[in-house]
Amino acid sequence: MRGELCIGGASVLSLISLVLLIFMHVGQINTSTVPRGISMVNVNTSGYGQGLNVALGDPIAGLYASNASAPLRDQQGIRELYKYGLYSYCGYVNGTGICSNTSAANRFTPLTDLVADMAANYSGVTTALIDQGTFTDSSYLGSFTNGAYYLIIIGSVCTALALFTGLLKHTVLFFLSTLFAVLGSLTLLIGAVIWTVVIKKAESINDFVVGHPGQPTTPLGITVSTGSGIYLLWASWACLLVSILPYMIRYVFNLPALATGILGLAVAVSALPKVTRTGRYLYSEDGTRFLIKGIAYQEQAGVVTSDPNSPFSEPTTFIDPLANSTACARDIPFLQQLQVNAIRVYSVDSTLNHDDCMSALEQAGIYTIIDLALPVNGSITRTSPQWTTNLLDQYINTINVFNKYTNVLAYNVGNEVIDGPEATGTAAFIKAAARDVRAYLNSISSSALVGYAAIDGDDNWVLPLAEYLSCDPSDSNSGATAIDLFGLNNYEFCGDASPSVYNTKNGDFAGYNVAAYFSEFGCVHSPPRLWTEVPTIFSPPMSDIWSGAVAFSYFPDQASDGEYGMVTIDGNTVQLSDDFNRLQAQYTNVTFPTTPAQADAGSDTYPSCPTQNSTWLASNTLPPTPNDAACNCLENILSCQFTPKTSNTSAIVGALLDTGCSLLGENNGNCNDIAANGTTGTYGRVAFCDPEIKLSFVMSEYYELTGRAATSCDFSGNATVNKNAPSSVSGANAAASSCLTNPSATFTPSAPSSTPASNGGSGSGSGSGSSNNNNAAVGLGSGSSALVGLGVAFVFSVLGSALTIA
């Protein structure tokens, strides 16, 4: 937050500096209200007629122009007042003026301009009379003010660049913003000093007097004075100079990230090549085979033990590892030491900024595999699976945040959701999530792969799961519902086992149609971990079947069967374990296979889906695409609405749904409209709405079923009658039907219209596991104090434009 405030303050100061410069630049470009009031220097000649009269002893006639609109430099008479800007100068008679032709780097040559306006009889007298002082040296004054103009232009451009690079929230760009501010301050200072000195020298004419010997002298009547533009220039310089300080404070607290960013910028400026799938293999843009050589990168935090089939506990909170630039700068050198080309991240917070970490990882040549689910209420669950608007919106928000980075290799739509044959009906919801995520990625032209990571288990359900997630339910060889990347969390190779332990899995996946890899590996049952499976995984015949592996885990991760972490961290100090060193030795010796060539990889194929049996329960009929518009429409017309007494709605939604459905059952109703069953392939018309809207729907159903009795819309004080709902039961039913015109539709989803509040951003994520709680609404809001400067910039820009035109 301290860094955000510093950047916000610097942005505001840069903005003020830029606005002041804009006003200075418009001075004397024309004679409208604002430009006429701003000038760099003023030359007043209103007293010159009297001075010339004293000097000549004759009446002065025809010296001044009688027509204010007469062209300048046309010997039609001098003006009472001349004002000089950076692009032109204007002459004024009784407050009305005309300007010279506008051009860049207008020169301040006052005597030359005066003489050019005079009739021939006065021009000779004037040049003879005013024969000394800087005011007469048009070459000197013109040359220096011309040079000062270019310095001011450079300073103005640097000021604008300092503002806009500072708003982009990237460590390297913050550094560039500081450099622009420093350069702008220097050039503006030099330009301001030149103009100030020139004006002071030209002011020597103010003391010039005329008269005859023995008689009192009279001022010449020509005076030079500093214009308001000079004060604007100095004020702008001061603001820009002060803006450097907040940027520097920002760096004091983020020096590691800055160093990483600058080093990365020096190492490479090009983005990592895109990685795509052809058939069952991954390829870089140049057509070379790509294998994932990675490590899990997620710090463990709050966990609960819930799955007897997994040694890992379920996470309850998480810390986003890609939002901590200091930690990334600390860890990336060790990731490079391992020579990994990818990390797997299990939970990220879409409300936080990831620029520093993602940029540093990119410059280190490291891709990211990002899980879209979040602990507790932000994932598809195995006990009560749903695919709802809140989950889809959460997934899309995360994609939108990471879409700008070129080193996102894949998005996982789930991790170990299914842990046995009894939970395989959940696969329908996972496949629907893959379908909608793929459609959205295609709509935004993203090349990121769609993946899923599965817990290992018996072949009678693990292999059908892999086949189901890559199959085509329509039997038309369409990949619309298929994943690109199947991950298997495989720990069957322990100690110094024989490569033959993989024989069964190799046989299972030998004919698989999309890319597969070990999304976790590294057994701890027979310590020490020697990692001798690495050369086996990355060499034929396994490399003909699998596309790499991700070692588990960089961070400490204590499970029921042992410690999986490979480093110990104390503040900014990283202590490497023997596990780390042995993995480094194995990873360093890996040579990627080059076959098959991309041209020989074959075309994409999507076979029929596996049939249901006692160990495979998933239907080929998938849930519809969650429809935000339909759910929002429904929420507005429901007669009894969920109005919780607590902000922790996830703690009460499940219990209230159970209560509501029980009450409906007692009154010959049911909750079929909100139910979803991946085994039968039946999905209620409100099943895709988030849990709170489904609860409002159940409450309204009960309220209507009981004749709208006042006590039926209470639910322990958590419900309120909607006064804007239709007045009759039939009207309510008709309104609901109008909102849900096609509840089974599938379509390309769009980004949510608003971003909910943040969920669990201060927690920490575990390596494996998936939540098994109800899908209560999850918040992912965003905010940025640095963007305040952008809003203020817009307002001032509009105001400045309006004043310029005035």
PDB file of N, CA and C in Angstrom, residues 727-791:
ATOM      1  N   SER A 727     -47.078  -8.722  -8.463  1.00  0.00           N
ATOM      2  CA  SER A 727     -48.024  -8.782  -7.352  1.00  0.00           C
ATOM      3  C   SER A 727     -48.729 -10.118  -7.225  1.00  0.00           C
ATOM      4  N   SER A 728     -48.697 -10.940  -8.260  1.00  0.00           N
ATOM      5  CA  SER A 728     -49.407 -12.217  -8.205  1.00  0.00           C
ATOM      6  C   SER A 728     -48.446 -13.371  -8.436  1.00  0.00           C
ATOM      7  N   VAL A 729     -48.885 -14.555  -8.025  1.00  0.00           N
ATOM      8  CA  VAL A 729     -48.074 -15.746  -8.224  1.00  0.00           C
ATOM      9  C   VAL A 729     -47.874 -16.016  -9.709  1.00  0.00           C
ATOM     10  N   SER A 730     -48.952 -15.867 -10.478  1.00  0.00           N
ATOM     11  CA  SER A 730     -48.841 -16.099 -11.918  1.00  0.00           C
ATOM     12  C   SER A 730     -47.903 -15.088 -12.568  1.00  0.00           C
ATOM     13  N   GLY A 731     -47.979 -13.857 -12.091  1.00  0.00           N
ATOM     14  CA  GLY A 731     -47.069 -12.827 -12.617  1.00  0.00           C
ATOM     15  C   GLY A 731     -45.628 -13.136 -12.274  1.00  0.00           C
ATOM     16  N   ALA A 732     -45.400 -13.642 -11.057  1.00  0.00           N
ATOM     17  CA  ALA A 732     -44.041 -13.997 -10.654  1.00  0.00           C
ATOM     18  C   ALA A 732     -43.500 -15.135 -11.501  1.00  0.00           C
ATOM     19  N   ASN A 733     -44.340 -16.140 -11.757  1.00  0.00           N
ATOM     20  CA  ASN A 733     -43.917 -17.273 -12.586  1.00  0.00           C
ATOM     21  C   ASN A 733     -43.602 -16.827 -14.012  1.00  0.00           C
ATOM     22  N   ALA A 734     -44.444 -15.936 -14.554  1.00  0.00           N
ATOM     23  CA  ALA A 734     -44.220 -15.438 -15.913  1.00  0.00           C
ATOM     24  C   ALA A 734     -42.933 -14.634 -15.996  1.00  0.00           C
ATOM     25  N   ALA A 735     -42.673 -13.815 -14.959  1.00  0.00           N
ATOM     26  CA  ALA A 735     -41.450 -13.005 -14.949  1.00  0.00           C
ATOM     27  C   ALA A 735     -40.217 -13.895 -14.874  1.00  0.00           C
ATOM     28  N   ALA A 736     -40.294 -14.954 -14.035  1.00  0.00           N
ATOM     29  CA  ALA A 736     -39.154 -15.863 -13.930  1.00  0.00           C
ATOM     30  C   ALA A 736     -38.890 -16.569 -15.252  1.00  0.00           C
ATOM     31  N   SER A 737     -39.976 -16.976 -15.925  1.00  0.00           N
ATOM     32  CA  SER A 737     -39.816 -17.652 -17.215  1.00  0.00           C
ATOM     33  C   SER A 737     -39.221 -16.724 -18.257  1.00  0.00           C
ATOM     34  N   SER A 738     -39.564 -15.440 -18.183  1.00  0.00           N
ATOM     35  CA  SER A 738     -39.010 -14.481 -19.150  1.00  0.00           C
ATOM     36  C   SER A 738     -37.521 -14.273 -18.935  1.00  0.00           C
ATOM     37  N   CYS A 739     -37.065 -14.419 -17.692  1.00  0.00           N
ATOM     38  CA  CYS A 739     -35.624 -14.298 -17.419  1.00  0.00           C
ATOM     39  C   CYS A 739     -34.878 -15.544 -17.881  1.00  0.00           C
ATOM     40  N   LEU A 740     -35.524 -16.686 -17.758  1.00  0.00           N
ATOM     41  CA  LEU A 740     -34.865 -17.975 -18.043  1.00  0.00           C
ATOM     42  C   LEU A 740     -35.414 -18.569 -19.333  1.00  0.00           C
ATOM     43  N   THR A 741     -35.264 -17.830 -20.422  1.00  0.00           N
ATOM     44  CA  THR A 741     -35.855 -18.256 -21.690  1.00  0.00           C
ATOM     45  C   THR A 741     -35.181 -19.497 -22.265  1.00  0.00           C
ATOM     46  N   ASN A 742     -33.870 -19.656 -21.997  1.00  0.00           N
ATOM     47  CA  ASN A 742     -33.159 -20.824 -22.545  1.00  0.00           C
ATOM     48  C   ASN A 742     -32.140 -21.306 -21.518  1.00  0.00           C
ATOM     49  N   PRO A 743     -32.588 -21.933 -20.449  1.00  0.00           N
ATOM     50  CA  PRO A 743     -31.689 -22.278 -19.340  1.00  0.00           C
ATOM     51  C   PRO A 743     -30.663 -23.350 -19.659  1.00  0.00           C
ATOM     52  N   SER A 744     -30.787 -24.035 -20.774  1.00  0.00           N
ATOM     53  CA  SER A 744     -29.822 -25.083 -21.121  1.00  0.00           C
ATOM     54  C   SER A 744     -28.847 -24.644 -22.200  1.00  0.00           C
ATOM     55  N   ALA A 745     -28.788 -23.358 -22.479  1.00  0.00           N
ATOM     56  CA  ALA A 745     -27.966 -22.854 -23.586  1.00  0.00           C
ATOM     57  C   ALA A 745     -26.478 -22.904 -23.257  1.00  0.00           C
ATOM     58  N   THR A 746     -25.682 -23.121 -24.279  1.00  0.00           N
ATOM     59  CA  THR A 746     -24.237 -22.953 -24.185  1.00  0.00           C
ATOM     60  C   THR A 746     -23.840 -21.850 -25.156  1.00  0.00           C
ATOM     61  N   PHE A 747     -22.937 -20.997 -24.728  1.00  0.00           N
ATOM     62  CA  PHE A 747     -22.538 -19.849 -25.544  1.00  0.00           C
ATOM     63  C   PHE A 747     -21.168 -19.377 -25.081  1.00  0.00           C
ATOM     64  N   THR A 748     -20.583 -18.460 -25.829  1.00  0.00           N
ATOM     65  CA  THR A 748     -19.297 -17.887 -25.440  1.00  0.00           C
ATOM     66  C   THR A 748     -19.526 -16.867 -24.337  1.00  0.00           C
ATOM     67  N   PRO A 749     -18.990 -17.097 -23.148  1.00  0.00           N
ATOM     68  CA  PRO A 749     -19.220 -16.147 -22.053  1.00  0.00           C
ATOM     69  C   PRO A 749     -18.447 -14.859 -22.278  1.00  0.00           C
ATOM     70  N   SER A 750     -18.903 -13.823 -21.618  1.00  0.00           N
ATOM     71  CA  SER A 750     -18.217 -12.530 -21.680  1.00  0.00           C
ATOM     72  C   SER A 750     -17.729 -12.157 -20.299  1.00  0.00           C
ATOM     73  N   ALA A 751     -16.870 -11.161 -20.239  1.00  0.00           N
ATOM     74  CA  ALA A 751     -16.332 -10.728 -18.947  1.00  0.00           C
ATOM     75  C   ALA A 751     -17.461 -10.185 -18.087  1.00  0.00           C
ATOM     76  N   PRO A 752     -17.444 -10.450 -16.787  1.00  0.00           N
ATOM     77  CA  PRO A 752     -18.492  -9.934 -15.897  1.00  0.00           C
ATOM     78  C   PRO A 752     -18.492  -8.418 -15.898  1.00  0.00           C
ATOM     79  N   SER A 753     -19.692  -7.845 -15.750  1.00  0.00           N
ATOM     80  CA  SER A 753     -19.823  -6.389 -15.816  1.00  0.00           C
ATOM     81  C   SER A 753     -19.206  -5.705 -14.627  1.00  0.00           C
ATOM     82  N   SER A 754     -19.099  -6.379 -13.511  1.00  0.00           N
ATOM     83  CA  SER A 754     -18.463  -5.807 -12.332  1.00  0.00           C
ATOM     84  C   SER A 754     -17.624  -6.872 -11.670  1.00  0.00           C
ATOM     85  N   THR A 755     -16.612  -6.410 -10.908  1.00  0.00           N
ATOM     86  CA  THR A 755     -15.708  -7.328 -10.249  1.00  0.00           C
ATOM     87  C   THR A 755     -16.015  -7.356  -8.758  1.00  0.00           C
ATOM     88  N   PRO A 756     -16.389  -8.504  -8.203  1.00  0.00           N
ATOM     89  CA  PRO A 756     -16.715  -8.581  -6.780  1.00  0.00           C
ATOM     90  C   PRO A 756     -15.524  -8.305  -5.888  1.00  0.00           C
ATOM     91  N   ALA A 757     -15.764  -8.271  -4.600  1.00  0.00           N
ATOM     92  CA  ALA A 757     -14.718  -7.975  -3.620  1.00  0.00           C
ATOM     93  C   ALA A 757     -13.731  -9.122  -3.513  1.00  0.00           C
ATOM     94  N   SER A 758     -12.546  -8.811  -2.982  1.00  0.00           N
ATOM     95  CA  SER A 758     -11.470  -9.798  -2.901  1.00  0.00           C
ATOM     96  C   SER A 758     -11.799 -10.920  -1.939  1.00  0.00           C
ATOM     97  N   ASN A 759     -11.300 -12.122  -2.264  1.00  0.00           N
ATOM     98  CA  ASN A 759     -11.530 -13.295  -1.426  1.00  0.00           C
ATOM     99  C   ASN A 759     -10.212 -13.851  -0.925  1.00  0.00           C
ATOM    100  N   GLY A 760     -10.003 -13.752   0.367  1.00  0.00           N
ATOM    101  CA  GLY A 760      -8.863 -14.448   0.975  1.00  0.00           C
ATOM    102  C   GLY A 760      -7.518 -14.035   0.485  1.00  0.00           C
ATOM    103  N   GLY A 761      -7.333 -12.793   0.127  1.00  0.00           N
ATOM    104  CA  GLY A 761      -6.042 -12.399  -0.410  1.00  0.00           C
ATOM    105  C   GLY A 761      -4.908 -12.453   0.573  1.00  0.00           C
ATOM    106  N   SER A 762      -5.193 -12.532   1.865  1.00  0.00           N
ATOM    107  CA  SER A 762      -4.129 -12.543   2.851  1.00  0.00           C
ATOM    108  C   SER A 762      -3.765 -13.933   3.304  1.00  0.00           C
ATOM    109  N   GLY A 763      -4.377 -14.933   2.676  1.00  0.00           N
ATOM    110  CA  GLY A 763      -4.103 -16.308   3.093  1.00  0.00           C
ATOM    111  C   GLY A 763      -2.941 -16.905   2.362  1.00  0.00           C
ATOM    112  N   SER A 764      -2.856 -18.195   2.402  1.00  0.00           N
ATOM    113  CA  SER A 764      -1.771 -18.927   1.748  1.00  0.00           C
ATOM    114  C   SER A 764      -2.278 -20.233   1.210  1.00  0.00           C
ATOM    115  N   GLY A 765      -1.762 -20.654   0.058  1.00  0.00           N
ATOM    116  CA  GLY A 765      -2.295 -21.847  -0.597  1.00  0.00           C
ATOM    117  C   GLY A 765      -1.451 -23.074  -0.383  1.00  0.00           C
ATOM    118  N   SER A 766      -2.086 -24.201  -0.408  1.00  0.00           N
ATOM    119  CA  SER A 766      -1.398 -25.483  -0.300  1.00  0.00           C
ATOM    120  C   SER A 766      -1.145 -26.040  -1.676  1.00  0.00           C
ATOM    121  N   GLY A 767      -0.278 -27.051  -1.751  1.00  0.00           N
ATOM    122  CA  GLY A 767       0.056 -27.614  -3.050  1.00  0.00           C
ATOM    123  C   GLY A 767      -1.080 -28.373  -3.677  1.00  0.00           C
ATOM    124  N   SER A 768      -1.495 -29.467  -3.087  1.00  0.00           N
ATOM    125  CA  SER A 768      -2.508 -30.299  -3.682  1.00  0.00           C
ATOM    126  C   SER A 768      -3.829 -30.085  -2.997  1.00  0.00           C
ATOM    127  N   GLY A 769      -4.861 -30.672  -3.591  1.00  0.00           N
ATOM    128  CA  GLY A 769      -6.154 -30.673  -2.935  1.00  0.00           C
ATOM    129  C   GLY A 769      -7.109 -29.695  -3.535  1.00  0.00           C
ATOM    130  N   SER A 770      -8.385 -29.941  -3.325  1.00  0.00           N
ATOM    131  CA  SER A 770      -9.437 -29.092  -3.843  1.00  0.00           C
ATOM    132  C   SER A 770     -10.533 -28.991  -2.818  1.00  0.00           C
ATOM    133  N   SER A 771     -11.142 -27.805  -2.727  1.00  0.00           N
ATOM    134  CA  SER A 771     -12.179 -27.595  -1.726  1.00  0.00           C
ATOM    135  C   SER A 771     -13.353 -28.518  -1.921  1.00  0.00           C
ATOM    136  N   ASN A 772     -14.031 -28.853  -0.803  1.00  0.00           N
ATOM    137  CA  ASN A 772     -15.245 -29.641  -0.918  1.00  0.00           C
ATOM    138  C   ASN A 772     -16.402 -28.978  -0.177  1.00  0.00           C
ATOM    139  N   ASN A 773     -16.396 -27.633  -0.131  1.00  0.00           N
ATOM    140  CA  ASN A 773     -17.471 -26.896   0.494  1.00  0.00           C
ATOM    141  C   ASN A 773     -18.420 -26.344  -0.547  1.00  0.00           C
ATOM    142  N   ASN A 774     -19.534 -25.756  -0.080  1.00  0.00           N
ATOM    143  CA  ASN A 774     -20.519 -25.203  -1.001  1.00  0.00           C
ATOM    144  C   ASN A 774     -19.934 -24.043  -1.791  1.00  0.00           C
ATOM    145  N   ASN A 775     -20.420 -23.887  -3.006  1.00  0.00           N
ATOM    146  CA  ASN A 775     -19.933 -22.811  -3.878  1.00  0.00           C
ATOM    147  C   ASN A 775     -20.611 -21.502  -3.516  1.00  0.00           C
ATOM    148  N   ALA A 776     -20.367 -20.976  -2.353  1.00  0.00           N
ATOM    149  CA  ALA A 776     -20.924 -19.668  -2.006  1.00  0.00           C
ATOM    150  C   ALA A 776     -20.228 -18.610  -2.830  1.00  0.00           C
ATOM    151  N   ALA A 777     -20.896 -17.449  -2.965  1.00  0.00           N
ATOM    152  CA  ALA A 777     -20.351 -16.388  -3.815  1.00  0.00           C
ATOM    153  C   ALA A 777     -18.978 -15.981  -3.329  1.00  0.00           C
ATOM    154  N   VAL A 778     -18.078 -15.802  -4.252  1.00  0.00           N
ATOM    155  CA  VAL A 778     -16.713 -15.438  -3.896  1.00  0.00           C
ATOM    156  C   VAL A 778     -16.419 -14.062  -4.448  1.00  0.00           C
ATOM    157  N   GLY A 779     -15.691 -13.222  -3.687  1.00  0.00           N
ATOM    158  CA  GLY A 779     -15.435 -11.849  -4.111  1.00  0.00           C
ATOM    159  C   GLY A 779     -14.059 -11.681  -4.679  1.00  0.00           C
ATOM    160  N   LEU A 780     -13.978 -10.884  -5.730  1.00  0.00           N
ATOM    161  CA  LEU A 780     -12.680 -10.625  -6.356  1.00  0.00           C
ATOM    162  C   LEU A 780     -12.596  -9.188  -6.836  1.00  0.00           C
ATOM    163  N   GLY A 781     -12.863  -8.221  -6.018  1.00  0.00           N
ATOM    164  CA  GLY A 781     -12.873  -6.817  -6.430  1.00  0.00           C
ATOM    165  C   GLY A 781     -11.486  -6.291  -6.661  1.00  0.00           C
ATOM    166  N   SER A 782     -11.378  -5.157  -7.273  1.00  0.00           N
ATOM    167  CA  SER A 782     -10.063  -4.585  -7.550  1.00  0.00           C
ATOM    168  C   SER A 782     -10.079  -3.106  -7.252  1.00  0.00           C
ATOM    169  N   GLY A 783      -8.892  -2.577  -7.058  1.00  0.00           N
ATOM    170  CA  GLY A 783      -8.765  -1.156  -6.816  1.00  0.00           C
ATOM    171  C   GLY A 783      -7.316  -0.774  -6.945  1.00  0.00           C
ATOM    172  N   SER A 784      -7.047   0.480  -7.253  1.00  0.00           N
ATOM    173  CA  SER A 784      -5.675   0.920  -7.411  1.00  0.00           C
ATOM    174  C   SER A 784      -5.595   2.406  -7.171  1.00  0.00           C
ATOM    175  N   SER A 785      -4.863   2.775  -6.128  1.00  0.00           N
ATOM    176  CA  SER A 785      -4.756   4.201  -5.837  1.00  0.00           C
ATOM    177  C   SER A 785      -3.976   4.932  -6.916  1.00  0.00           C
ATOM    178  N   ALA A 786      -3.081   4.234  -7.612  1.00  0.00           N
ATOM    179  CA  ALA A 786      -2.315   4.904  -8.676  1.00  0.00           C
ATOM    180  C   ALA A 786      -3.216   5.340  -9.811  1.00  0.00           C
ATOM    181  N   LEU A 787      -4.331   4.660 -10.026  1.00  0.00           N
ATOM    182  CA  LEU A 787      -5.231   5.010 -11.116  1.00  0.00           C
ATOM    183  C   LEU A 787      -5.998   6.292 -10.833  1.00  0.00           C
ATOM    184  N   VAL A 788      -5.950   6.752  -9.554  1.00  0.00           N
ATOM    185  CA  VAL A 788      -6.597   8.029  -9.266  1.00  0.00           C
ATOM    186  C   VAL A 788      -5.990   9.128 -10.123  1.00  0.00           C
ATOM    187  N   GLY A 789      -4.661   9.039 -10.285  1.00  0.00           N
ATOM    188  CA  GLY A 789      -3.987  10.046 -11.106  1.00  0.00           C
ATOM    189  C   GLY A 789      -4.500  10.082 -12.524  1.00  0.00           C
ATOM    190  N   LEU A 790      -4.847   8.902 -13.068  1.00  0.00           N
ATOM    191  CA  LEU A 790      -5.344   8.841 -14.434  1.00  0.00           C
ATOM    192  C   LEU A 790      -6.692   9.554 -14.555  1.00  0.00           C
ATOM    193  N   GLY A 791      -7.557   9.352 -13.548  1.00  0.00           N
ATOM    194  CA  GLY A 791      -8.858  10.014 -13.572  1.00  0.00           C
ATOM    195  C   GLY A 791      -8.706  11.520 -13.481  1.00  0.00           C
TER     196      GLY A 791
END
